[in-house]
PDB file of C-alpha atoms and ligand atoms in Angstrom:
ATOM      1  CA  UNK A   1     131.146 126.391 122.667  1.00 64.00           C
ATOM      2  CA  UNK A   2     128.629 129.534 122.002  1.00 81.00           C
ATOM      3  CA  UNK A   3     127.326 131.162 124.818  1.00 92.00           C
ATOM      4  CA  UNK A   4     123.754 130.118 123.837  1.00 92.00           C
ATOM      5  CA  UNK A   5     125.077 126.441 124.369  1.00 94.00           C
ATOM      6  CA  UNK A   6     126.879 126.821 127.510  1.00 94.00           C
ATOM      7  CA  UNK A   7     123.516 128.843 128.984  1.00 95.00           C
ATOM      8  CA  UNK A   8     121.889 125.351 127.744  1.00 94.00           C
ATOM      9  CA  UNK A   9     123.464 123.193 128.775  1.00 95.00           C
ATOM     10  CA  UNK A  10     123.880 124.442 132.624  1.00 96.00           C
ATOM     11  CA  UNK A  11     120.016 125.223 132.496  1.00 96.00           C
ATOM     12  CA  UNK A  12     119.588 121.780 131.515  1.00 95.00           C
ATOM     13  CA  UNK A  13     122.259 120.122 134.577  1.00 96.00           C
ATOM     14  CA  UNK A  14     120.439 122.468 136.726  1.00 97.00           C
ATOM     15  CA  UNK A  15     117.063 121.197 136.006  1.00 96.00           C
ATOM     16  CA  UNK A  16     118.069 117.092 136.435  1.00 96.00           C
ATOM     17  CA  UNK A  17     119.692 117.914 139.455  1.00 97.00           C
ATOM     18  CA  UNK A  18     116.590 119.607 140.851  1.00 97.00           C
ATOM     19  CA  UNK A  19     114.587 116.879 139.687  1.00 96.00           C
ATOM     20  CA  UNK A  20     117.352 114.528 141.727  1.00 97.00           C
ATOM     21  CA  UNK A  21     117.143 116.996 144.427  1.00 97.00           C
ATOM     22  CA  UNK A  22     113.605 117.157 144.548  1.00 97.00           C
ATOM     23  CA  UNK A  23     112.981 113.101 144.733  1.00 97.00           C
ATOM     24  CA  UNK A  24     115.934 111.716 146.600  1.00 97.00           C
ATOM     25  CA  UNK A  25     117.066 109.965 143.996  1.00 97.00           C
ATOM     26  CA  UNK A  26     118.907 107.048 144.937  1.00 97.00           C
ATOM     27  CA  UNK A  27     121.889 105.157 143.291  1.00 96.00           C
ATOM     28  CA  UNK A  28     120.059 102.353 142.132  1.00 97.00           C
ATOM     29  CA  UNK A  29     117.665 104.772 140.612  1.00 97.00           C
ATOM     30  CA  UNK A  30     120.255 106.508 138.685  1.00 96.00           C
ATOM     31  CA  UNK A  31     121.421 103.347 137.253  1.00 97.00           C
ATOM     32  CA  UNK A  32     117.837 102.643 136.132  1.00 96.00           C
ATOM     33  CA  UNK A  33     117.494 105.768 134.336  1.00 95.00           C
ATOM     34  CA  UNK A  34     120.935 105.815 132.473  1.00 95.00           C
ATOM     35  CA  UNK A  35     120.397 101.929 131.930  1.00 96.00           C
ATOM     36  CA  UNK A  36     116.971 102.863 130.389  1.00 96.00           C
ATOM     37  CA  UNK A  37     118.580 105.931 128.020  1.00 95.00           C
ATOM     38  CA  UNK A  38     121.254 103.134 126.518  1.00 96.00           C
ATOM     39  CA  UNK A  39     118.507 100.356 126.057  1.00 96.00           C
ATOM     40  CA  UNK A  40     116.007 103.061 124.097  1.00 95.00           C
ATOM     41  CA  UNK A  41     119.477 103.734 121.884  1.00 95.00           C
ATOM     42  CA  UNK A  42     120.528  99.881 121.359  1.00 96.00           C
ATOM     43  CA  UNK A  43     116.637  99.325 120.681  1.00 93.00           C
ATOM     44  CA  UNK A  44     116.509 102.110 117.916  1.00 92.00           C
ATOM     45  CA  UNK A  45     114.339 104.320 119.316  1.00 93.00           C
ATOM     46  CA  UNK A  46     116.724 107.522 120.201  1.00 92.00           C
ATOM     47  CA  UNK A  47     114.330 109.562 117.774  1.00 89.00           C
ATOM     48  CA  UNK A  48     110.815 108.066 118.324  1.00 90.00           C
ATOM     49  CA  UNK A  49     111.802 108.732 121.990  1.00 92.00           C
ATOM     50  CA  UNK A  50     112.642 112.096 121.769  1.00 91.00           C
ATOM     51  CA  UNK A  51     109.988 113.140 119.184  1.00 85.00           C
ATOM     52  CA  UNK A  52     107.492 111.564 120.691  1.00 86.00           C
ATOM     53  CA  UNK A  53     107.942 113.242 124.544  1.00 90.00           C
ATOM     54  CA  UNK A  54     110.087 116.284 123.338  1.00 88.00           C
ATOM     55  CA  UNK A  55     109.096 117.783 119.853  1.00 83.00           C
ATOM     56  CA  UNK A  56     105.994 119.469 119.829  1.00 81.00           C
ATOM     57  CA  UNK A  57     107.848 121.740 122.623  1.00 82.00           C
ATOM     58  CA  UNK A  58     110.670 122.693 119.641  1.00 81.00           C
ATOM     59  CA  UNK A  59     107.560 123.381 117.050  1.00 78.00           C
ATOM     60  CA  UNK A  60     105.642 125.545 119.734  1.00 73.00           C
ATOM     61  CA  UNK A  61     109.085 127.981 120.249  1.00 70.00           C
ATOM     62  CA  UNK A  62     110.619 127.643 117.098  1.00 69.00           C
ATOM     63  CA  UNK A  63     108.137 130.370 115.913  1.00 68.00           C
ATOM     64  CA  UNK A  64     107.422 128.262 112.670  1.00 74.00           C
ATOM     65  CA  UNK A  65     103.964 129.744 112.565  1.00 86.00           C
ATOM     66  CA  UNK A  66     100.553 128.135 112.645  1.00 90.00           C
ATOM     67  CA  UNK A  67     100.800 125.225 110.617  1.00 94.00           C
ATOM     68  CA  UNK A  68     104.265 123.981 111.905  1.00 93.00           C
ATOM     69  CA  UNK A  69     103.816 120.585 112.830  1.00 93.00           C
ATOM     70  CA  UNK A  70     106.498 117.618 114.457  1.00 88.00           C
ATOM     71  CA  UNK A  71     108.813 116.289 111.596  1.00 89.00           C
ATOM     72  CA  UNK A  72     108.572 112.606 113.938  1.00 87.00           C
ATOM     73  CA  UNK A  73     111.319 109.777 113.108  1.00 87.00           C
ATOM     74  CA  UNK A  74     109.817 108.724 109.370  1.00 93.00           C
ATOM     75  CA  UNK A  75     111.240 111.089 107.262  1.00 96.00           C
ATOM     76  CA  UNK A  76     113.332 110.470 104.701  1.00 96.00           C
ATOM     77  CA  UNK A  77     114.885 112.770 102.113  1.00 94.00           C
ATOM     78  CA  UNK A  78     114.829 111.927  98.440  1.00 92.00           C
ATOM     79  CA  UNK A  79     111.697 111.079  97.834  1.00 95.00           C
ATOM     80  CA  UNK A  80     110.868 110.852  93.601  1.00 95.00           C
ATOM     81  CA  UNK A  81     108.979 113.786  92.159  1.00 96.00           C
ATOM     82  CA  UNK A  82     105.505 112.354  91.294  1.00 95.00           C
ATOM     83  CA  UNK A  83     104.619 113.952  87.495  1.00 88.00           C
ATOM     84  CA  UNK A  84     101.328 112.213  87.604  1.00 88.00           C
ATOM     85  CA  UNK A  85     100.400 113.682  91.677  1.00 94.00           C
ATOM     86  CA  UNK A  86      99.603 109.862  92.236  1.00 94.00           C
ATOM     87  CA  UNK A  87     100.987 109.077  95.730  1.00 96.00           C
ATOM     88  CA  UNK A  88      99.462 105.730  95.650  1.00 96.00           C
ATOM     89  CA  UNK A  89      99.293 103.330  93.355  1.00 92.00           C
ATOM     90  CA  UNK A  90      96.622 101.779  91.851  1.00 89.00           C
ATOM     91  CA  UNK A  91      97.210  98.647  93.915  1.00 91.00           C
ATOM     92  CA  UNK A  92      97.168 100.792  97.030  1.00 94.00           C
ATOM     93  CA  UNK A  93      94.557  98.937  99.430  1.00 93.00           C
ATOM     94  CA  UNK A  94      92.680 102.027 101.560  1.00 94.00           C
ATOM     95  CA  UNK A  95      89.915 105.364 100.469  1.00 93.00           C
ATOM     96  CA  UNK A  96      91.067 106.644  97.860  1.00 94.00           C
ATOM     97  CA  UNK A  97      91.361 110.301  98.696  1.00 95.00           C
ATOM     98  CA  UNK A  98      92.759 113.790  96.418  1.00 96.00           C
ATOM     99  CA  UNK A  99      95.136 115.986  98.275  1.00 96.00           C
ATOM    100  CA  UNK A 100      94.669 119.270  97.115  1.00 96.00           C
ATOM    101  CA  UNK A 101      94.815 123.539  97.446  1.00 97.00           C
ATOM    102  CA  UNK A 102      96.782 126.460  96.986  1.00 98.00           C
ATOM    103  CA  UNK A 103     100.236 127.276  98.332  1.00 98.00           C
ATOM    104  CA  UNK A 104     100.384 130.782  99.608  1.00 97.00           C
ATOM    105  CA  UNK A 105     102.605 133.197 101.086  1.00 96.00           C
ATOM    106  CA  UNK A 106     101.522 135.564 104.375  1.00 94.00           C
ATOM    107  CA  UNK A 107      99.225 137.422 102.401  1.00 95.00           C
ATOM    108  CA  UNK A 108      97.406 134.955 100.694  1.00 95.00           C
ATOM    109  CA  UNK A 109      99.313 134.971  97.235  1.00 97.00           C
ATOM    110  CA  UNK A 110      99.655 132.120  95.158  1.00 97.00           C
ATOM    111  CA  UNK A 111     103.477 130.738  95.000  1.00 97.00           C
ATOM    112  CA  UNK A 112     103.874 128.715  91.997  1.00 97.00           C
ATOM    113  CA  UNK A 113     106.836 126.210  91.871  1.00 97.00           C
ATOM    114  CA  UNK A 114     106.608 125.122  95.571  1.00 97.00           C
ATOM    115  CA  UNK A 115     107.859 121.779  96.043  1.00 98.00           C
ATOM    116  CA  UNK A 116     105.564 119.841  98.335  1.00 98.00           C
ATOM    117  CA  UNK A 117     107.292 116.620  99.864  1.00 98.00           C
ATOM    118  CA  UNK A 118     104.778 114.208 101.453  1.00 98.00           C
ATOM    119  CA  UNK A 119     104.916 111.145 102.921  1.00 98.00           C
ATOM    120  CA  UNK A 120     102.470 108.922 105.212  1.00 97.00           C
ATOM    121  CA  UNK A 121     101.373 105.385 106.760  1.00 95.00           C
ATOM    122  CA  UNK A 122      98.960 103.114 104.775  1.00 95.00           C
ATOM    123  CA  UNK A 123      95.608 102.566 105.288  1.00 94.00           C
ATOM    124  CA  UNK A 124      97.047  99.925 108.039  1.00 92.00           C
ATOM    125  CA  UNK A 125      99.341 102.481 109.956  1.00 92.00           C
ATOM    126  CA  UNK A 126     102.764 101.608 107.870  1.00 93.00           C
ATOM    127  CA  UNK A 127     105.443 103.466 107.269  1.00 94.00           C
ATOM    128  CA  UNK A 128     107.346 102.158 104.430  1.00 94.00           C
ATOM    129  CA  UNK A 129     111.504 101.966 105.034  1.00 94.00           C
ATOM    130  CA  UNK A 130     110.352 101.557 108.728  1.00 90.00           C
ATOM    131  CA  UNK A 131     107.163  98.717 108.945  1.00 88.00           C
ATOM    132  CA  UNK A 132     107.138  95.251 108.122  1.00 89.00           C
ATOM    133  CA  UNK A 133     104.967  94.084 104.795  1.00 90.00           C
ATOM    134  CA  UNK A 134     105.820  97.685 103.137  1.00 93.00           C
ATOM    135  CA  UNK A 135     107.278  98.353 100.004  1.00 91.00           C
ATOM    136  CA  UNK A 136     110.454 100.640  99.782  1.00 94.00           C
ATOM    137  CA  UNK A 137     109.724 104.013  99.167  1.00 94.00           C
ATOM    138  CA  UNK A 138     105.777 103.017  99.031  1.00 96.00           C
ATOM    139  CA  UNK A 139     103.800 106.564  99.932  1.00 97.00           C
ATOM    140  CA  UNK A 140     106.524 108.847  99.906  1.00 98.00           C
ATOM    141  CA  UNK A 141     106.700 111.354  96.937  1.00 97.00           C
ATOM    142  CA  UNK A 142     107.290 114.926  95.689  1.00 97.00           C
ATOM    143  CA  UNK A 143     104.761 117.021  93.786  1.00 97.00           C
ATOM    144  CA  UNK A 144     105.640 120.769  92.956  1.00 97.00           C
ATOM    145  CA  UNK A 145     102.919 123.758  92.649  1.00 97.00           C
ATOM    146  CA  UNK A 146     101.736 124.731  89.010  1.00 96.00           C
ATOM    147  CA  UNK A 147     101.458 128.458  88.073  1.00 96.00           C
ATOM    148  CA  UNK A 148      98.272 129.323  90.254  1.00 97.00           C
ATOM    149  CA  UNK A 149     100.461 127.727  92.843  1.00 97.00           C
ATOM    150  CA  UNK A 150      97.824 124.879  93.160  1.00 97.00           C
ATOM    151  CA  UNK A 151      98.631 121.233  93.574  1.00 97.00           C
ATOM    152  CA  UNK A 152      96.806 117.839  93.219  1.00 96.00           C
ATOM    153  CA  UNK A 153      98.116 114.615  95.244  1.00 96.00           C
ATOM    154  CA  UNK A 154      96.086 110.795  94.701  1.00 96.00           C
ATOM    155  CA  UNK A 155      96.215 108.962  97.608  1.00 97.00           C
ATOM    156  CA  UNK A 156      94.570 106.505 100.499  1.00 96.00           C
ATOM    157  CA  UNK A 157      93.496 107.785 103.662  1.00 95.00           C
ATOM    158  CA  UNK A 158      95.971 106.704 106.093  1.00 95.00           C
ATOM    159  CA  UNK A 159      94.936 105.354 109.416  1.00 90.00           C
ATOM    160  CA  UNK A 160      95.555 106.229 112.979  1.00 87.00           C
ATOM    161  CA  UNK A 161      98.892 104.847 114.072  1.00 85.00           C
ATOM    162  CA  UNK A 162     100.099 103.406 117.333  1.00 89.00           C
ATOM    163  CA  UNK A 163     103.716 104.768 118.137  1.00 89.00           C
ATOM    164  CA  UNK A 164     105.787 101.622 118.567  1.00 87.00           C
ATOM    165  CA  UNK A 165     105.273 101.184 122.189  1.00 89.00           C
ATOM    166  CA  UNK A 166     106.611  97.666 122.498  1.00 91.00           C
ATOM    167  CA  UNK A 167     109.614  98.758 123.752  1.00 93.00           C
ATOM    168  CA  UNK A 168     111.143 101.839 126.048  1.00 95.00           C
ATOM    169  CA  UNK A 169     109.122 104.568 124.527  1.00 94.00           C
ATOM    170  CA  UNK A 170     106.110 102.414 125.318  1.00 94.00           C
ATOM    171  CA  UNK A 171     106.781 101.750 128.682  1.00 94.00           C
ATOM    172  CA  UNK A 172     107.281 105.921 129.250  1.00 94.00           C
ATOM    173  CA  UNK A 173     103.761 106.468 127.984  1.00 92.00           C
ATOM    174  CA  UNK A 174     102.649 104.001 130.607  1.00 93.00           C
ATOM    175  CA  UNK A 175     104.271 105.382 133.278  1.00 93.00           C
ATOM    176  CA  UNK A 176     102.545 108.911 132.253  1.00 92.00           C
ATOM    177  CA  UNK A 177      98.740 107.150 131.103  1.00 92.00           C
ATOM    178  CA  UNK A 178      99.292 108.051 127.573  1.00 91.00           C
ATOM    179  CA  UNK A 179      97.418 106.211 125.026  1.00 93.00           C
ATOM    180  CA  UNK A 180     100.267 105.024 121.907  1.00 93.00           C
ATOM    181  CA  UNK A 181      97.951 106.582 119.285  1.00 94.00           C
ATOM    182  CA  UNK A 182      98.439 109.471 117.030  1.00 94.00           C
ATOM    183  CA  UNK A 183      95.531 110.435 115.288  1.00 95.00           C
ATOM    184  CA  UNK A 184      95.933 109.577 111.484  1.00 96.00           C
ATOM    185  CA  UNK A 185      98.012 112.407 109.466  1.00 97.00           C
ATOM    186  CA  UNK A 186      99.816 113.479 106.061  1.00 97.00           C
ATOM    187  CA  UNK A 187     102.937 114.855 106.492  1.00 97.00           C
ATOM    188  CA  UNK A 188     104.879 117.344 104.205  1.00 97.00           C
ATOM    189  CA  UNK A 189     107.304 119.407 103.936  1.00 97.00           C
ATOM    190  CA  UNK A 190     106.498 122.414 102.172  1.00 97.00           C
ATOM    191  CA  UNK A 191     109.487 124.329 100.416  1.00 96.00           C
ATOM    192  CA  UNK A 192     109.926 127.291  97.697  1.00 97.00           C
ATOM    193  CA  UNK A 193     112.720 129.670  96.473  1.00 96.00           C
ATOM    194  CA  UNK A 194     113.158 132.676  99.150  1.00 95.00           C
ATOM    195  CA  UNK A 195     110.467 130.880 101.640  1.00 95.00           C
ATOM    196  CA  UNK A 196     111.189 128.967 105.129  1.00 93.00           C
ATOM    197  CA  UNK A 197     110.487 125.000 104.737  1.00 94.00           C
ATOM    198  CA  UNK A 198     107.033 124.534 106.191  1.00 95.00           C
ATOM    199  CA  UNK A 199     107.279 120.821 108.464  1.00 95.00           C
ATOM    200  CA  UNK A 200     103.912 120.134 108.973  1.00 96.00           C
ATOM    201  CA  UNK A 201     100.922 117.820 109.267  1.00 96.00           C
ATOM    202  CA  UNK A 202      97.483 117.579 107.790  1.00 97.00           C
ATOM    203  CA  UNK A 203      94.399 115.713 110.065  1.00 97.00           C
ATOM    204  CA  UNK A 204      90.897 114.690 109.662  1.00 96.00           C
ATOM    205  CA  UNK A 205      87.859 116.149 110.960  1.00 95.00           C
ATOM    206  CA  UNK A 206      85.761 113.657 113.639  1.00 93.00           C
ATOM    207  CA  UNK A 207      89.592 111.692 114.243  1.00 94.00           C
ATOM    208  CA  UNK A 208      88.809 109.984 117.490  1.00 93.00           C
ATOM    209  CA  UNK A 209      92.949 110.880 118.402  1.00 95.00           C
ATOM    210  CA  UNK A 210      93.060 114.284 117.753  1.00 94.00           C
ATOM    211  CA  UNK A 211      92.856 115.610 121.255  1.00 93.00           C
ATOM    212  CA  UNK A 212      94.946 112.877 122.441  1.00 92.00           C
ATOM    213  CA  UNK A 213      97.761 112.773 120.108  1.00 93.00           C
ATOM    214  CA  UNK A 214     100.304 110.382 121.668  1.00 91.00           C
ATOM    215  CA  UNK A 215     102.890 113.183 120.869  1.00 87.00           C
ATOM    216  CA  UNK A 216     101.389 116.181 121.721  1.00 88.00           C
ATOM    217  CA  UNK A 217     101.117 117.457 117.854  1.00 91.00           C
ATOM    218  CA  UNK A 218      97.819 117.527 116.785  1.00 93.00           C
ATOM    219  CA  UNK A 219      95.546 120.474 116.483  1.00 91.00           C
ATOM    220  CA  UNK A 220      92.212 121.101 115.210  1.00 91.00           C
ATOM    221  CA  UNK A 221      93.028 123.737 113.506  1.00 93.00           C
ATOM    222  CA  UNK A 222      94.823 121.507 110.690  1.00 96.00           C
ATOM    223  CA  UNK A 223      92.026 118.950 110.707  1.00 97.00           C
ATOM    224  CA  UNK A 224      90.442 118.985 107.348  1.00 97.00           C
ATOM    225  CA  UNK A 225      86.651 117.371 106.250  1.00 96.00           C
ATOM    226  CA  UNK A 226      86.643 114.447 103.803  1.00 94.00           C
ATOM    227  CA  UNK A 227      84.652 116.147 101.150  1.00 93.00           C
ATOM    228  CA  UNK A 228      82.343 114.540  98.198  1.00 89.00           C
ATOM    229  CA  UNK A 229      83.472 115.635  94.803  1.00 84.00           C
ATOM    230  CA  UNK A 230      82.498 114.397  91.789  1.00 81.00           C
ATOM    231  CA  UNK A 231      86.158 112.884  91.209  1.00 77.00           C
ATOM    232  CA  UNK A 232      85.609 111.477  94.636  1.00 85.00           C
ATOM    233  CA  UNK A 233      86.656 112.085  98.021  1.00 93.00           C
ATOM    234  CA  UNK A 234      88.842 115.549  98.562  1.00 95.00           C
ATOM    235  CA  UNK A 235      90.543 117.227 101.340  1.00 96.00           C
ATOM    236  CA  UNK A 236      91.947 120.738 100.993  1.00 96.00           C
ATOM    237  CA  UNK A 237      94.815 122.112 102.701  1.00 97.00           C
ATOM    238  CA  UNK A 238      96.383 125.660 101.698  1.00 97.00           C
ATOM    239  CA  UNK A 239      99.900 125.712 103.036  1.00 97.00           C
ATOM    240  CA  UNK A 240     101.183 129.516 103.857  1.00 96.00           C
ATOM    241  CA  UNK A 241     105.200 130.024 103.820  1.00 96.00           C
ATOM    242  CA  UNK A 242     107.150 132.963 105.489  1.00 93.00           C
ATOM    243  CA  UNK A 243     109.996 134.119 104.246  1.00 90.00           C
TER     244      UNK A 243
HETATM  245  C1  DHB B 301     105.903 110.597 115.966  1.00 82.32           C
HETATM  246  C2  DHB B 301     105.311 111.051 114.579  1.00 82.32           C
HETATM  247  C3  DHB B 301     104.599 110.842 113.616  1.00 82.32           C
HETATM  248  O1  DHB B 301     104.194 111.292 112.658  1.00 82.32           O
HETATM  249  C4  DHB B 301     104.650 109.611 113.584  1.00 82.32           C
HETATM  250  O2  DHB B 301     103.928 108.540 112.389  1.00 82.32           O
HETATM  251  C5  DHB B 301     104.823 108.423 114.739  1.00 82.32           C
HETATM  252  C6  DHB B 301     105.556 109.525 115.895  1.00 82.32           C
HETATM  253  C7  DHB B 301     106.942 111.110 117.152  1.00 82.32           C
HETATM  254  O3  DHB B 301     106.814 112.339 117.014  1.00 82.32           O
HETATM  255  O4  DHB B 301     107.310 110.653 117.558  1.00 82.32           O
HETATM  256 FE1   FE B 302     103.737 110.190 111.136  1.00 82.32          FE
END
């Protein structure tokens, strides 16, 4: 074990023990806590529970830059490269939008050949491979920025999304008086040789849940307007990569 691991484990236990002492935790309550964690694991909510309650703090402290966001539980590696930039197929329902922008370094220089690995829910708030009624791999794909750093993705506007709340994670949110909604968002991991990968999410200006994201991730600086253009609705986002 490294010194850091030892220090963190010690502090975690100190913090837990302080809370237990402060509230005079009984044996019944202690067992209920252990049973709760077991139930969350058995319900397949281990990642959800931790991402929803804790991951936003990691993003804050990990110094990943102003555009960094939680990864969340629905990322899958190995999405295909979309040569056409068509993330949503013709038959996908929902409002069409072209997501576009220029990948840049922190000085504003365009970055060619950056990979944008994108995933999102559909217009009904469903993630492929996790929610019923979806096609595996749907709305997941990569695009590569051109020589001028620009990229363009054709997709549909996702819907605000309720994190699964019928199980243990939902009970915690209820205890905390928090609703399960996340504002509509599109996830991406942007990477380029020689730069730190950026895990981010972009949001839509005017979304009713921007101020009360159930996972405490959304922020107004990452909410962008849907703009009209001759090619339909456009959303512009310029990812910035640091070394
Ligand atoms: C979480 C993040 C998401 O992006 C999402 O769609 C659902 C849940 C989370 O952090 O728990
Ligand atoms: Fe998400």
